Amino acid sequence: MQNTELSGFGVILLFIIGGVSFVLITLVVARLIRPSRPNKEKLTTYESGEDPLGSAWGQFNPRFYVVALVFILFDVEIVFLFPWATVMGQPELIEQTDGTWGWFSLVEMVIFVLILALGLAYVWAKGFLDWVKPTTEISNYKSKIPVKLYEQINQKYSSEGKS
């Protein structure tokens, strides 16, 4: 008699094959049923809502680094707080030392969070989190669709919304 069970690696392989095939089938079906109407505006590069200027090796706004560092700061804080919360959430561990361990760990975590909050307050007070809003530029793109058609569509939908 043969053992026909899959090993743990076989199950993982089946999940990987299933996941990859699901993604590929979804992409193929989307490619078959979507309309293809490219124009100049649709084929332009989109970079976070800003028009790309120059080479890709150009200047990068350093404020993105500040946002990333603040995210990492609070991400690390959560990484340290989660194990503490799961272990200290068990009353039998705290009762083993007559509650002194629970109070010690609580004070330790409060000091940790206060140091991080103090750092955030310092950065905020110095204005390092202020974001300069870019000026908006009007596109010079000339659409082949007449303006009257847009006006008709807007009137149609605005009259439907009122009724």
XYZ file of N, CA, C and O in Angstrom:
652
model
N 0.834 -1.174 0.000
C 0.000 0.000 0.000
C 0.880 1.239 0.000
O 1.825 1.346 0.771
N 0.542 2.186 -0.876
C 1.356 3.387 -1.026
C 0.772 4.549 -0.250
O -0.453 4.706 -0.172
N 1.646 5.394 0.298
C 1.222 6.598 0.998
C 1.006 7.702 -0.043
O 1.934 8.108 -0.735
N -0.240 8.168 -0.170
C -0.562 9.150 -1.215
C -0.695 10.564 -0.670
O -1.126 11.452 -1.386
N -0.334 10.789 0.575
C -0.428 12.132 1.141
C 0.683 13.014 0.602
O 1.785 12.545 0.314
N 0.376 14.305 0.484
C 1.382 15.276 0.072
C 2.206 15.694 1.276
O 1.696 15.812 2.387
N 3.458 15.943 1.036
C 4.276 16.469 2.122
C 3.953 17.957 2.283
O 3.224 18.545 1.495
N 4.507 18.584 3.313
C 4.280 20.007 3.539
C 4.764 20.851 2.367
O 4.150 21.846 1.995
N 5.875 20.433 1.754
C 6.399 21.166 0.603
C 5.489 21.020 -0.612
O 5.367 21.941 -1.416
N 4.854 19.866 -0.753
C 3.918 19.663 -1.863
C 2.708 20.581 -1.747
O 2.235 21.136 -2.741
N 2.213 20.766 -0.528
C 1.078 21.663 -0.308
C 1.480 23.096 -0.633
O 0.747 23.831 -1.294
N 2.665 23.496 -0.194
C 3.147 24.848 -0.487
C 3.306 25.034 -1.996
O 2.932 26.064 -2.553
N 3.844 24.023 -2.676
C 3.997 24.097 -4.126
C 2.642 24.243 -4.813
O 2.494 25.025 -5.752
N 1.642 23.514 -4.346
C 0.302 23.647 -4.924
C -0.262 25.049 -4.727
O -0.880 25.617 -5.627
N -0.054 25.632 -3.547
C -0.525 27.006 -3.313
C 0.204 27.996 -4.217
O -0.410 28.935 -4.745
N 1.502 27.811 -4.411
C 2.252 28.714 -5.288
C 1.759 28.591 -6.721
O 1.523 29.599 -7.403
N 1.590 27.372 -7.192
C 1.093 27.155 -8.555
C -0.308 27.740 -8.710
O -0.614 28.397 -9.701
N -1.157 27.518 -7.711
C -2.520 28.073 -7.777
C -2.519 29.595 -7.778
O -3.263 30.220 -8.536
N -1.677 30.202 -6.946
C -1.617 31.664 -6.893
C -1.108 32.266 -8.190
O -1.678 33.225 -8.716
N -0.031 31.699 -8.730
C 0.534 32.212 -9.980
C -0.450 32.019 -11.128
O -0.654 32.925 -11.953
N -1.092 30.861 -11.193
C -2.050 30.636 -12.281
C -3.259 31.558 -12.151
O -3.780 32.048 -13.155
N -3.712 31.830 -10.935
C -4.833 32.757 -10.747
C -4.475 34.142 -11.266
O -5.259 34.777 -11.978
N -3.286 34.626 -10.932
C -2.854 35.948 -11.396
C -2.726 35.969 -12.911
O -3.198 36.905 -13.579
N -2.114 34.949 -13.494
C -1.935 34.916 -14.941
C -3.268 34.837 -15.676
O -3.474 35.522 -16.680
N -4.177 34.001 -15.188
C -5.490 33.886 -15.828
C -6.240 35.211 -15.737
O -6.866 35.657 -16.710
N -6.166 35.878 -14.598
C -6.830 37.174 -14.440
C -6.267 38.199 -15.412
O -7.018 38.951 -16.043
N -4.936 38.235 -15.566
C -4.325 39.185 -16.492
C -4.693 38.889 -17.944
O -4.941 39.807 -18.731
N -4.737 37.618 -18.313
C -5.087 37.253 -19.684
C -6.543 37.611 -19.973
O -6.855 38.190 -21.029
N -7.445 37.302 -19.067
C -8.861 37.626 -19.275
C -9.043 39.144 -19.348
O -9.777 39.650 -20.209
N -8.358 39.896 -18.500
C -8.453 41.354 -18.547
C -7.931 41.880 -19.872
O -8.501 42.816 -20.443
N -6.867 41.306 -20.376
C -6.308 41.739 -21.663
C -7.292 41.478 -22.800
O -7.380 42.263 -23.744
N -8.029 40.386 -22.717
C -8.972 40.038 -23.782
C -10.217 40.914 -23.771
O -10.752 41.242 -24.833
N -10.708 41.305 -22.617
C -11.991 42.010 -22.568
C -11.884 43.524 -22.443
O -12.869 44.221 -22.634
N -10.690 44.070 -22.146
C -10.593 45.518 -21.980
C -10.492 46.208 -23.336
O -9.948 45.664 -24.295
N -11.004 47.431 -23.419
C -10.856 48.182 -24.671
C -9.440 48.733 -24.787
O -8.784 49.012 -23.793
N -8.993 48.885 -26.021
C -7.656 49.442 -26.255
C -7.814 50.702 -27.084
O -7.987 50.641 -28.296
N -7.791 51.853 -26.416
C -7.934 53.138 -27.098
C -6.834 54.087 -26.623
O -7.108 55.059 -25.921
N -5.598 53.824 -26.997
C -4.523 54.702 -26.517
C -4.567 56.069 -27.207
O -4.986 56.189 -28.348
N -4.182 57.094 -26.470
C -3.987 58.416 -27.054
C -2.771 59.038 -26.390
O -2.151 58.449 -25.498
N -2.433 60.241 -26.793
C -1.212 60.869 -26.298
C -1.254 61.070 -24.784
O -0.268 60.850 -24.087
N -2.396 61.477 -24.265
C -2.520 61.742 -22.827
C -2.415 60.453 -22.010
O -1.779 60.427 -20.966
N -3.019 59.382 -22.494
C -2.969 58.116 -21.751
C -1.582 57.491 -21.757
O -1.237 56.744 -20.850
N -0.795 57.771 -22.767
C 0.525 57.155 -22.877
C 1.618 57.951 -22.169
O 2.771 57.542 -22.173
N 1.260 59.076 -21.542
C 2.272 59.836 -20.815
C 2.609 59.129 -19.507
O 1.816 58.376 -18.957
N 3.794 59.407 -19.003
C 4.247 58.818 -17.755
C 3.551 59.494 -16.589
O 3.386 60.703 -16.582
N 3.153 58.707 -15.608
C 2.478 59.240 -14.421
C 3.374 58.994 -13.218
O 3.706 57.865 -12.914
N 3.800 60.089 -12.576
C 4.675 59.976 -11.420
C 4.049 60.675 -10.228
O 4.251 61.866 -10.029
N 3.257 59.979 -9.476
C 2.678 60.495 -8.242
C 1.943 61.818 -8.450
O 1.992 62.714 -7.621
N 1.279 61.974 -9.555
C 0.491 63.170 -9.802
C 1.285 64.344 -10.332
O 0.735 65.419 -10.533
N 2.555 64.160 -10.593
C 3.373 65.260 -11.087
C 3.902 64.897 -12.471
O 4.223 63.748 -12.758
N 3.997 65.919 -13.334
C 4.543 65.678 -14.665
C 6.029 65.370 -14.558
O 6.763 66.088 -13.877
N 6.485 64.314 -15.229
C 7.912 63.987 -15.159
C 8.728 65.015 -15.934
O 8.386 65.389 -17.046
N 9.793 65.463 -15.330
C 10.667 66.440 -15.966
C 12.081 65.889 -15.991
O 12.600 65.448 -14.968
N 12.706 65.907 -17.149
C 14.098 65.503 -17.253
C 14.313 64.012 -17.103
O 13.414 63.197 -17.300
N 15.528 63.673 -16.710
C 15.936 62.280 -16.571
C 15.369 61.678 -15.284
O 15.053 62.384 -14.336
N 15.303 60.365 -15.263
C 14.855 59.682 -14.049
C 15.891 59.794 -12.938
O 15.599 59.521 -11.786
N 17.108 60.204 -13.272
C 18.179 60.364 -12.295
C 18.214 61.774 -11.730
O 19.176 62.174 -11.098
N 17.161 62.525 -11.921
C 17.120 63.910 -11.480
C 16.938 64.051 -9.987
O 16.988 63.080 -9.220
N 16.706 65.279 -9.557
C 16.544 65.585 -8.144
C 15.287 64.922 -7.591
O 14.274 64.850 -8.268
N 15.369 64.480 -6.377
C 14.245 63.856 -5.683
C 13.919 64.704 -4.466
O 14.818 65.151 -3.767
N 12.656 64.944 -4.248
C 12.253 65.793 -3.133
C 12.633 65.118 -1.814
O 12.161 64.026 -1.502
N 13.492 65.743 -1.000
C 13.940 65.103 0.246
C 12.832 64.939 1.278
O 12.993 64.198 2.240
N 11.712 65.587 1.088
C 10.607 65.431 2.046
C 10.041 64.007 2.018
O 9.486 63.543 2.997
N 10.192 63.325 0.876
C 9.760 61.929 0.817
C 10.578 61.084 1.788
O 10.067 60.146 2.398
N 11.861 61.395 1.938
C 12.707 60.663 2.880
C 12.257 60.920 4.314
O 12.276 60.014 5.149
N 11.861 62.153 4.604
C 11.391 62.475 5.956
C 10.135 61.676 6.274
O 10.008 61.095 7.361
N 9.208 61.621 5.316
C 7.987 60.845 5.535
C 8.330 59.371 5.732
O 7.769 58.704 6.605
N 9.271 58.855 4.942
C 9.671 57.447 5.083
C 10.309 57.196 6.442
O 10.043 56.169 7.079
N 11.131 58.126 6.906
C 11.769 57.949 8.213
C 10.749 58.002 9.350
O 10.841 57.231 10.309
N 9.776 58.888 9.248
C 8.733 58.951 10.285
C 7.917 57.659 10.270
O 7.569 57.114 11.324
N 7.624 57.138 9.068
C 6.908 55.863 8.978
C 7.710 54.749 9.629
O 7.167 53.943 10.399
N 9.008 54.684 9.335
C 9.850 53.641 9.921
C 9.909 53.782 11.434
O 9.881 52.788 12.167
N 9.957 55.017 11.910
C 9.986 55.260 13.356
C 8.769 54.632 14.034
O 8.893 53.884 15.004
N 7.583 54.902 13.509
C 6.385 54.367 14.141
C 6.179 52.893 13.828
O 5.562 52.169 14.612
N 6.708 52.428 12.708
C 6.644 51.005 12.403
C 7.489 50.218 13.403
O 7.075 49.176 13.909
N 8.675 50.721 13.703
C 9.538 50.070 14.695
C 8.889 50.124 16.071
O 8.972 49.169 16.858
N 8.229 51.235 16.375
C 7.528 51.335 17.663
C 6.476 50.235 17.794
O 6.380 49.582 18.834
N 5.715 50.006 16.752
C 4.690 48.952 16.794
C 5.346 47.583 16.924
O 4.844 46.718 17.639
N 6.476 47.382 16.248
C 7.167 46.097 16.343
C 7.602 45.817 17.777
O 7.549 44.688 18.254
N 8.013 46.866 18.499
C 8.414 46.683 19.895
C 7.212 46.586 20.835
O 7.282 45.907 21.860
N 6.133 47.271 20.515
C 4.970 47.258 21.400
C 4.148 45.974 21.280
O 3.533 45.547 22.254
N 4.112 45.377 20.106
C 3.255 44.203 19.916
C 3.656 43.025 20.803
O 2.805 42.461 21.505
N 4.931 42.601 20.828
C 5.273 41.479 21.722
C 5.054 41.825 23.193
O 4.620 40.983 23.976
N 5.358 43.064 23.559
C 5.135 43.479 24.938
C 3.655 43.354 25.296
O 3.309 42.835 26.360
N 2.787 43.800 24.400
C 1.350 43.753 24.677
C 0.839 42.317 24.736
O -0.008 41.994 25.582
N 1.344 41.450 23.893
C 0.856 40.064 23.912
C 1.330 39.319 25.158
O 0.584 38.544 25.740
N 2.569 39.560 25.577
C 3.079 38.877 26.775
C 2.454 39.466 28.026
O 2.028 38.745 28.934
N 2.384 40.779 28.121
C 1.845 41.418 29.320
C 0.318 41.347 29.385
O -0.267 41.710 30.391
N -0.297 40.877 28.320
C -1.743 40.685 28.351
C -2.152 39.391 29.038
O -3.335 39.105 29.195
N -1.171 38.602 29.483
C -1.453 37.338 30.160
C -1.330 37.549 31.669
O -0.221 37.716 32.197
N -2.447 37.543 32.400
C -2.421 37.847 33.830
C -1.563 36.897 34.659
O -0.972 37.310 35.655
N -1.449 35.636 34.243
C -0.670 34.685 35.050
C 0.814 35.041 35.066
O 1.512 34.784 36.043
N 1.322 35.667 33.986
C 2.725 36.091 33.982
C 2.951 37.251 34.938
O 3.988 37.326 35.600
N 2.000 38.154 35.023
C 2.145 39.306 35.906
C 2.004 38.875 37.368
O 2.722 39.355 38.247
N 1.121 37.920 37.648
C 0.889 37.474 39.024
C 2.061 36.677 39.595
O 2.203 36.572 40.815
N 2.915 36.116 38.744
C 4.044 35.321 39.221
C 5.014 36.144 40.057
O 5.682 35.625 40.938
N 5.113 37.443 39.787
C 6.060 38.295 40.522
C 5.314 39.337 41.347
O 5.836 40.431 41.570
N 4.145 39.019 41.796
C 3.324 39.906 42.620
C 3.051 41.253 41.941
O 2.909 42.281 42.590
N 3.026 41.285 40.627
C 2.692 42.498 39.896
C 3.853 43.443 39.660
O 3.699 44.420 38.920
N 5.010 43.204 40.269
C 6.128 44.140 40.074
C 6.643 44.104 38.640
O 7.024 45.140 38.091
N 6.655 42.933 38.035
C 7.098 42.829 36.646
C 6.141 43.566 35.722
O 6.555 44.216 34.770
N 4.856 43.497 35.974
C 3.868 44.196 35.159
C 4.041 45.710 35.242
O 3.997 46.404 34.225
N 4.241 46.209 36.482
C 4.444 47.656 36.628
C 5.749 48.109 35.988
O 5.817 49.163 35.354
N 6.805 47.313 36.145
C 8.089 47.650 35.533
C 7.968 47.734 34.017
O 8.449 48.681 33.380
N 7.324 46.741 33.405
C 7.200 46.732 31.946
C 6.278 47.855 31.464
O 6.517 48.442 30.411
N 5.255 48.179 32.253
C 4.376 49.286 31.879
C 5.141 50.607 31.885
O 5.056 51.389 30.928
N 5.913 50.854 32.924
C 6.700 52.087 33.007
C 7.731 52.132 31.877
O 7.944 53.175 31.251
N 8.355 51.003 31.600
C 9.343 50.939 30.527
C 8.722 51.293 29.176
O 9.287 52.073 28.401
N 7.548 50.759 28.880
C 6.896 51.057 27.609
C 6.396 52.499 27.554
O 6.443 53.134 26.497
N 5.936 53.042 28.669
C 5.505 54.444 28.689
C 6.698 55.350 28.400
O 6.588 56.312 27.624
N 7.856 55.058 28.992
C 9.063 55.845 28.713
C 9.442 55.725 27.241
O 9.778 56.722 26.581
N 9.363 54.527 26.683
C 9.683 54.302 25.274
C 8.775 55.121 24.366
O 9.237 55.823 23.461
N 7.479 55.079 24.618
C 6.520 55.830 23.795
C 6.720 57.328 23.987
O 6.624 58.103 23.024
N 7.013 57.767 25.209
C 7.239 59.198 25.444
C 8.481 59.703 24.709
O 8.474 60.828 24.189
N 9.532 58.915 24.665
C 10.733 59.320 23.919
C 10.399 59.468 22.433
O 10.796 60.448 21.787
N 9.645 58.532 21.888
C 9.254 58.634 20.481
C 8.324 59.823 20.247
O 8.448 60.532 19.245
N 7.391 60.068 21.169
C 6.484 61.212 21.038
C 7.259 62.520 21.145
O 6.962 63.487 20.433
N 8.265 62.554 22.019
C 9.092 63.748 22.149
C 9.857 64.009 20.853
O 9.957 65.157 20.398
N 10.368 62.965 20.242
C 11.042 63.112 18.949
C 10.100 63.613 17.872
O 10.456 64.483 17.071
N 8.881 63.086 17.838
C 7.891 63.552 16.875
C 7.535 65.013 17.125
O 7.438 65.805 16.179
N 7.360 65.397 18.386
C 7.034 66.792 18.706
C 8.169 67.724 18.285
O 7.928 68.817 17.761
N 9.413 67.302 18.482
C 10.561 68.111 18.084
C 10.584 68.317 16.567
O 10.752 69.430 16.076
N 10.398 67.227 15.824
C 10.403 67.312 14.364
C 9.255 68.184 13.878
O 9.405 68.996 12.959
N 8.109 68.042 14.501
C 6.934 68.830 14.129
C 7.157 70.310 14.443
O 6.850 71.183 13.642
N 7.716 70.605 15.626
C 7.938 71.997 16.028
C 8.997 72.669 15.140
O 8.884 73.861 14.852
N 9.987 71.925 14.694
C 11.019 72.487 13.820
C 10.514 72.691 12.392
O 11.176 73.321 11.579
N 9.334 72.121 12.071
C 8.753 72.306 10.736
C 9.262 71.329 9.699
O 9.062 71.541 8.503
N 9.898 70.244 10.145
C 10.416 69.274 9.190
C 9.308 68.446 8.530
O 9.555 67.798 7.519
N 8.113 68.468 9.090
C 7.008 67.711 8.513
C 6.122 68.571 7.611
O 5.178 68.068 7.028
N 6.436 69.866 7.506
C 5.645 70.733 6.634
C 5.925 70.375 5.187
O 7.059 70.140 4.788
N 4.887 70.374 4.411
C 4.995 69.991 3.011
C 4.669 71.202 2.159
O 3.622 71.817 2.301
N 5.563 71.550 1.260
C 5.329 72.672 0.352
C 4.463 72.166 -0.789
O 4.827 71.221 -1.491
N 3.311 72.823 -0.969
C 2.402 72.393 -2.025
C 2.913 72.901 -3.374
O 3.260 74.065 -3.506
N 2.948 72.033 -4.380
C 3.429 72.472 -5.686
C 2.383 73.340 -6.381
O 1.189 73.248 -6.100
N 2.863 74.172 -7.283
C 1.936 74.980 -8.068
C 1.350 74.098 -9.164
O 2.029 73.239 -9.729
N 0.090 74.314 -9.444
C -0.562 73.511 -10.476
C -0.311 74.141 -11.841
O -0.327 75.365 -11.988
N -0.079 73.302 -12.811
C 0.143 73.753 -14.173
C -0.972 73.217 -15.048
O -1.334 72.045 -14.952
N -1.490 74.067 -15.912
C -2.552 73.660 -16.825
C -1.910 73.000 -18.038
O -0.953 73.518 -18.611
N -2.450 71.842 -18.404
C -1.908 71.085 -19.525
C -2.241 71.790 -20.846
O -3.310 72.375 -21.004
N -1.339 71.704 -21.801
C -1.546 72.279 -23.130
C -2.080 71.248 -24.116
O -2.101 71.491 -25.312
N -2.513 70.113 -23.621
C -2.975 69.042 -24.487
C -4.270 69.445 -25.185
O -5.211 69.923 -24.553
N -4.292 69.274 -26.487
C -5.481 69.589 -27.288
C -6.198 68.281 -27.605
O -5.701 67.450 -28.359
N -7.366 68.109 -27.025
C -8.137 66.889 -27.238
C -8.835 66.931 -28.584
O -9.244 67.994 -29.061
N -8.984 65.779 -29.221
C -9.706 65.687 -30.490
C -11.210 65.634 -30.265
O -11.986 65.717 -31.205
N -11.622 65.491 -29.012
C -13.051 65.463 -28.689
C -13.539 66.898 -28.565
O -12.952 67.693 -27.829
N -14.601 67.263 -29.276
C -15.080 68.652 -29.221
C -15.575 69.034 -27.819
O -16.119 68.209 -27.087
N -15.390 70.306 -27.471
C -15.793 70.814 -26.161
C -17.306 70.717 -25.989
O -17.810 70.477 -24.892
N -18.058 70.874 -27.088
C -19.529 70.807 -27.027
C -19.998 69.447 -26.520
O -20.982 69.355 -25.794
N -19.276 68.395 -26.898
C -19.646 67.054 -26.438
C -19.490 66.946 -24.924
O -20.335 66.383 -24.238
N -18.403 67.495 -24.385
C -18.220 67.501 -22.934
C -19.340 68.275 -22.250
O -19.854 67.868 -21.216
N -19.716 69.415 -22.832
C -20.785 70.219 -22.245
C -22.117 69.468 -22.254
O -22.881 69.526 -21.291
N -22.381 68.733 -23.345
C -23.618 67.942 -23.419
C -23.629 66.851 -22.344
O -24.643 66.619 -21.684
N -22.503 66.190 -22.156
C -22.419 65.125 -21.144
C -22.611 65.720 -19.756
O -23.341 65.175 -18.923
N -21.950 66.852 -19.487
C -22.098 67.497 -18.180
C -23.533 67.933 -17.927
O -24.046 67.783 -16.813
N -24.196 68.480 -18.948
C -25.596 68.892 -18.786
C -26.492 67.679 -18.556
O -27.401 67.719 -17.733
N -26.223 66.600 -19.269
C -27.035 65.386 -19.122
C -26.949 64.857 -17.702
O -27.950 64.562 -17.059
N -25.701 64.733 -17.163
C -25.527 64.182 -15.826
C -25.951 65.149 -14.735
O -26.408 64.737 -13.673
N -25.811 66.448 -14.972
C -26.249 67.394 -13.946
C -27.771 67.448 -13.908
O -28.361 67.621 -12.840
N -28.439 67.271 -15.051
C -29.920 67.269 -15.023
C -30.447 65.971 -14.440
O -31.491 65.949 -13.790
N -29.725 64.842 -14.610
C -30.158 63.586 -14.012
C -30.013 63.637 -12.490
O -30.792 63.059 -11.778
N -28.983 64.328 -12.017
C -28.745 64.431 -10.582
C -29.801 65.269 -9.884
O -30.115 65.078 -8.716
N -30.386 66.243 -10.580
C -31.384 67.126 -9.980
C -32.756 66.453 -9.872
O -33.532 66.777 -9.017
N -33.036 65.539 -10.786
C -34.382 64.933 -10.783
C -34.472 63.730 -9.902
O -33.678 63.366 -9.168
